[in-house]
GROMACS .gro file of C-alpha atoms in nm:
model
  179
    1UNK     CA    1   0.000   0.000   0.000
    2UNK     CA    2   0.251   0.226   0.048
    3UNK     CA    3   0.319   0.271  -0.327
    4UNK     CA    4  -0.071   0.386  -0.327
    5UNK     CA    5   0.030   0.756  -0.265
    6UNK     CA    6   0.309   0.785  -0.528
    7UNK     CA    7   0.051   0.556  -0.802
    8UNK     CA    8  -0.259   0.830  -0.758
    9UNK     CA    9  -0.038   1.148  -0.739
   10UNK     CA   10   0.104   1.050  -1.081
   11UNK     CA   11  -0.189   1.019  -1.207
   12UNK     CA   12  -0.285   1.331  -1.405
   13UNK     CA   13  -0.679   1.264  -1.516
   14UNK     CA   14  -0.902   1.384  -1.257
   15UNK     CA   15  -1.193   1.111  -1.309
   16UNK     CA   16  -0.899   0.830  -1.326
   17UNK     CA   17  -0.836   0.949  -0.937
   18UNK     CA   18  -1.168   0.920  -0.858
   19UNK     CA   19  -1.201   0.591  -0.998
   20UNK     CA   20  -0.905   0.517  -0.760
   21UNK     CA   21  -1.025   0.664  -0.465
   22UNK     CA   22  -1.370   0.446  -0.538
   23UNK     CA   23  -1.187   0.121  -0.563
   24UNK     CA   24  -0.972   0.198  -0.279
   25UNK     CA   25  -1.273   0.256  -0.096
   26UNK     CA   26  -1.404  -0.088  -0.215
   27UNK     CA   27  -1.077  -0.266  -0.104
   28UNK     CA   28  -1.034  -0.142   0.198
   29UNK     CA   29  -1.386   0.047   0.351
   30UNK     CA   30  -1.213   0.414   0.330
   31UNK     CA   31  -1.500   0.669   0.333
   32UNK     CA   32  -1.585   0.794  -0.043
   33UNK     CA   33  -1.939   0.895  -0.150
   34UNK     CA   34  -2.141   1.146  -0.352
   35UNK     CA   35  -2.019   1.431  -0.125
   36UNK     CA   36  -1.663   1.421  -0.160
   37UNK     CA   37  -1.733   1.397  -0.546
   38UNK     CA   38  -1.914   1.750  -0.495
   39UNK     CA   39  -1.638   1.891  -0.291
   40UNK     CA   40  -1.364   1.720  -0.534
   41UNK     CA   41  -1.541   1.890  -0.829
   42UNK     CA   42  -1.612   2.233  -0.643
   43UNK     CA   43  -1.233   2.251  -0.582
   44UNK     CA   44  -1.132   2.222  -0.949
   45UNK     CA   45  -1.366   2.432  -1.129
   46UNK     CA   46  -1.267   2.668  -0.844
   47UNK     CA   47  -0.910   2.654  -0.897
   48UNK     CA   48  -0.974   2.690  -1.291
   49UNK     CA   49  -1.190   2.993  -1.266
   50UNK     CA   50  -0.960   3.179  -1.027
   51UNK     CA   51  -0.685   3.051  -1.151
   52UNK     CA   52  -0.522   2.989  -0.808
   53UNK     CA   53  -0.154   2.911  -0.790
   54UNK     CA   54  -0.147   2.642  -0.611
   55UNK     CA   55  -0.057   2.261  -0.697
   56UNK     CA   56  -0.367   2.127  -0.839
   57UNK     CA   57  -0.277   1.783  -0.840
   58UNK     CA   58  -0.202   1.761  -0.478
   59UNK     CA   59  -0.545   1.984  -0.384
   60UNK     CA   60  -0.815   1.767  -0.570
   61UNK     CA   61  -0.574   1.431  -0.472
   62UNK     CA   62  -0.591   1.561  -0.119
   63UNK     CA   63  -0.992   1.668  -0.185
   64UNK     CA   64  -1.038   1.306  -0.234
   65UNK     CA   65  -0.869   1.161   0.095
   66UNK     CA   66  -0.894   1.417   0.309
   67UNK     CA   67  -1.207   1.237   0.528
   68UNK     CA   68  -1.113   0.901   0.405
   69UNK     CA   69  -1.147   0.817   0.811
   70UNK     CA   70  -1.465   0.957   0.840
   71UNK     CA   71  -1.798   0.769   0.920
   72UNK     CA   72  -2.099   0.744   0.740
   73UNK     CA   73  -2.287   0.748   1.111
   74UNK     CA   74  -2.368   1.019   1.300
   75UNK     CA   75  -2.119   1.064   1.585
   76UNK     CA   76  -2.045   1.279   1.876
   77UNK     CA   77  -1.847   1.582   1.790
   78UNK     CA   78  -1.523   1.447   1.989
   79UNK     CA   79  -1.502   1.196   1.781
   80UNK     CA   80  -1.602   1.427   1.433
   81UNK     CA   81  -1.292   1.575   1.581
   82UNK     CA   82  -1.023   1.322   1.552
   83UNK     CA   83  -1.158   1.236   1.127
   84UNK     CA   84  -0.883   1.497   1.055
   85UNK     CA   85  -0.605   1.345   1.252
   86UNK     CA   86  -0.690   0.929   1.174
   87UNK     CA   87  -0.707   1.022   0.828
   88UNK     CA   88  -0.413   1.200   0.780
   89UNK     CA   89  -0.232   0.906   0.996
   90UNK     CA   90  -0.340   0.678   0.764
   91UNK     CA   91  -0.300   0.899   0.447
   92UNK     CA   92   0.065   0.821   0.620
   93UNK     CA   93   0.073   0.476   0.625
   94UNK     CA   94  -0.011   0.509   0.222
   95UNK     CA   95   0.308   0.663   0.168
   96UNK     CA   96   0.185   1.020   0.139
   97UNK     CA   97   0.424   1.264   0.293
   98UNK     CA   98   0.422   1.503   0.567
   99UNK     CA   99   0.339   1.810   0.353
  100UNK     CA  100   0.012   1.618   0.200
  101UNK     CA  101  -0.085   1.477   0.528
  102UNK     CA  102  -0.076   1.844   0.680
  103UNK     CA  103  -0.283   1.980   0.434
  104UNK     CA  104  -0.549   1.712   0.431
  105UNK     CA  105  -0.515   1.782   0.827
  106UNK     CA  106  -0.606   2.111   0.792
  107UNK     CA  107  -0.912   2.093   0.585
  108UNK     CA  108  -1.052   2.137   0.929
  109UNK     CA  109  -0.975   2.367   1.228
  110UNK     CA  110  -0.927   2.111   1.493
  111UNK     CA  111  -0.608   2.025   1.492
  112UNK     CA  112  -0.355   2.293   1.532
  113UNK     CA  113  -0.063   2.213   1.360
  114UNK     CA  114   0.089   2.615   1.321
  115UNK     CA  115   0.066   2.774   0.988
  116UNK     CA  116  -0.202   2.681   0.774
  117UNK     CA  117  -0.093   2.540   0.420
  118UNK     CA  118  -0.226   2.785   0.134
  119UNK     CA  119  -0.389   2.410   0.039
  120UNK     CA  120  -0.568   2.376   0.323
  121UNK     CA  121  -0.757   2.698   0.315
  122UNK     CA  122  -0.939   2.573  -0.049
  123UNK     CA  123  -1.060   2.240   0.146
  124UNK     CA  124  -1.162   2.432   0.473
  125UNK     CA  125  -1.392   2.613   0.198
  126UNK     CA  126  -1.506   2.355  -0.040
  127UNK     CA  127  -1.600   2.127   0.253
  128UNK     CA  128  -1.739   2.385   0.452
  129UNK     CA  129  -1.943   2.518   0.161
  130UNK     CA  130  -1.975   2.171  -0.002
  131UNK     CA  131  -2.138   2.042   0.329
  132UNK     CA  132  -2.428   2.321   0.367
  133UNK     CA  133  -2.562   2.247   0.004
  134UNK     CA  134  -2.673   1.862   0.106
  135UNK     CA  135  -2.954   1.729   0.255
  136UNK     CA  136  -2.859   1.590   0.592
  137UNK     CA  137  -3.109   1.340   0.801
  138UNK     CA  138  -3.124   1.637   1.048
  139UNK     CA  139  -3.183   1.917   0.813
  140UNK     CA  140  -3.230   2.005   0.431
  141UNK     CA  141  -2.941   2.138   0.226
  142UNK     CA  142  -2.898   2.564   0.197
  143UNK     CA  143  -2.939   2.749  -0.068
  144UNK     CA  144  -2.625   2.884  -0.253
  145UNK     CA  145  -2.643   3.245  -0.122
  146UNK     CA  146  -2.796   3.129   0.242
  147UNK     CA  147  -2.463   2.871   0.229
  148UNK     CA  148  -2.219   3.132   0.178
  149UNK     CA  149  -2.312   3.377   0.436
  150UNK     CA  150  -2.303   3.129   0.721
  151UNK     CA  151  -1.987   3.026   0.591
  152UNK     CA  152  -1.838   3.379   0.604
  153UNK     CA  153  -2.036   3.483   0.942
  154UNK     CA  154  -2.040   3.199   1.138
  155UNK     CA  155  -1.778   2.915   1.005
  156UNK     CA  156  -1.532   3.135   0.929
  157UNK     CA  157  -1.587   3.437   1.195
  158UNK     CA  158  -1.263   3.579   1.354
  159UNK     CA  159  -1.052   3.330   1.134
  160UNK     CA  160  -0.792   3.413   0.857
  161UNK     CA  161  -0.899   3.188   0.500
  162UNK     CA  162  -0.650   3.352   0.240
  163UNK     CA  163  -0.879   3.256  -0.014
  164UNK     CA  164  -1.243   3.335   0.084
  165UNK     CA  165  -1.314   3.667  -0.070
  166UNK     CA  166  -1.170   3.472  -0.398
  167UNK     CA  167  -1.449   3.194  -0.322
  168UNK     CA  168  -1.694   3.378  -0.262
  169UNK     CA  169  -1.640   3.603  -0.621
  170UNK     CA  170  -1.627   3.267  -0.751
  171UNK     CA  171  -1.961   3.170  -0.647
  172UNK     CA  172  -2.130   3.469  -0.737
  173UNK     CA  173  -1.971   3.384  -1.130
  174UNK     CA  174  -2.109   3.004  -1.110
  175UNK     CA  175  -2.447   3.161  -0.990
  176UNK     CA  176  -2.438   3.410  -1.336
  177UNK     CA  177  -2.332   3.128  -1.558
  178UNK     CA  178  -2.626   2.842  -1.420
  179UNK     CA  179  -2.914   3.170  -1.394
   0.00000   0.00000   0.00000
């Protein structure tokens, strides 16, 4: 397995890593489902329409394992807590290295490993974001505009996200294009 991080990183075609990701998920029970499709695709096309220098390959690679730890049931939120850390340990035991396995860390806010990566800050948004468009068992999904205030005003109050004026100029072009 530890070749696994080295095999998908090469791998250039975005729906080949998915296809991947699905069979890894297969062999092994990672967690991989409609919603880290959404959040996979809402990275790229956000990347491409901003035209964000950062490593693309690593962000939608990462955007695909970041929660591979995760669990489909509803848990407490000490244990929602530790996804970030178990997943990056075993994005570890893959053979991904430390620079991957901080970013996909990072995606969320509760560990607090020093400097966020530039990386990090695109899946704190897309999963954020991502998250409050779909229906949950304990509430329906919110609207686009509804999604991105609570993520500026309440997820992301009093915290520094280099890129979410860029995300949110972003989503107000996506919104243009589909009306």
């Amino acid at each position: 397995m530890e070749e696994f991080a080295k095999y998908i990183l090469q791998e250039e075609s975005f729906e080949k890593k998915m296809e991947i990701v699905y069979y890894l998920q297969k062999k092994v029970g990672i967690f991989f489902d409609n919603s880290v499709i959404l959040k996979a695709q809402l990275a790229k096309m956000f990347m491409e329409e901003m035209n964000l220098d950062v490593d693309r390959n690593l962000v939608l690679t990462a955007c695909l394992l970041y929660d591979c730890k995760k669990s489909d049931s509803p848990q407490d939120l000490d244990h929602v807590k530790m996804f970030p850390k178990q997943s990056a340990d075993y994005l570890r035991g893959l053979g991904f290295d430390a620079h991957f396995c901080k970013v996909c860390e990072q995606h969320s806010r509760a560990s607090n490993l020093g400097k966020r990566e530039k990386e990090s800050d695109i899946l704190e948004l897309v999963d954020q974001f991502g998250g409050m468009l779909l229906h949950r068992p304990e509430r329906m999904g919110f609207k686009v505009d509804e999604a991105l205030v609570l993520l500026e005003y309440r997820n992301l109050k009093d915290k520094e996200n280099r890129y979410l004026e860029k995300f949110k100029e972003f989503i107000t072009k996506m919104e243009e294009v589909l009306v």
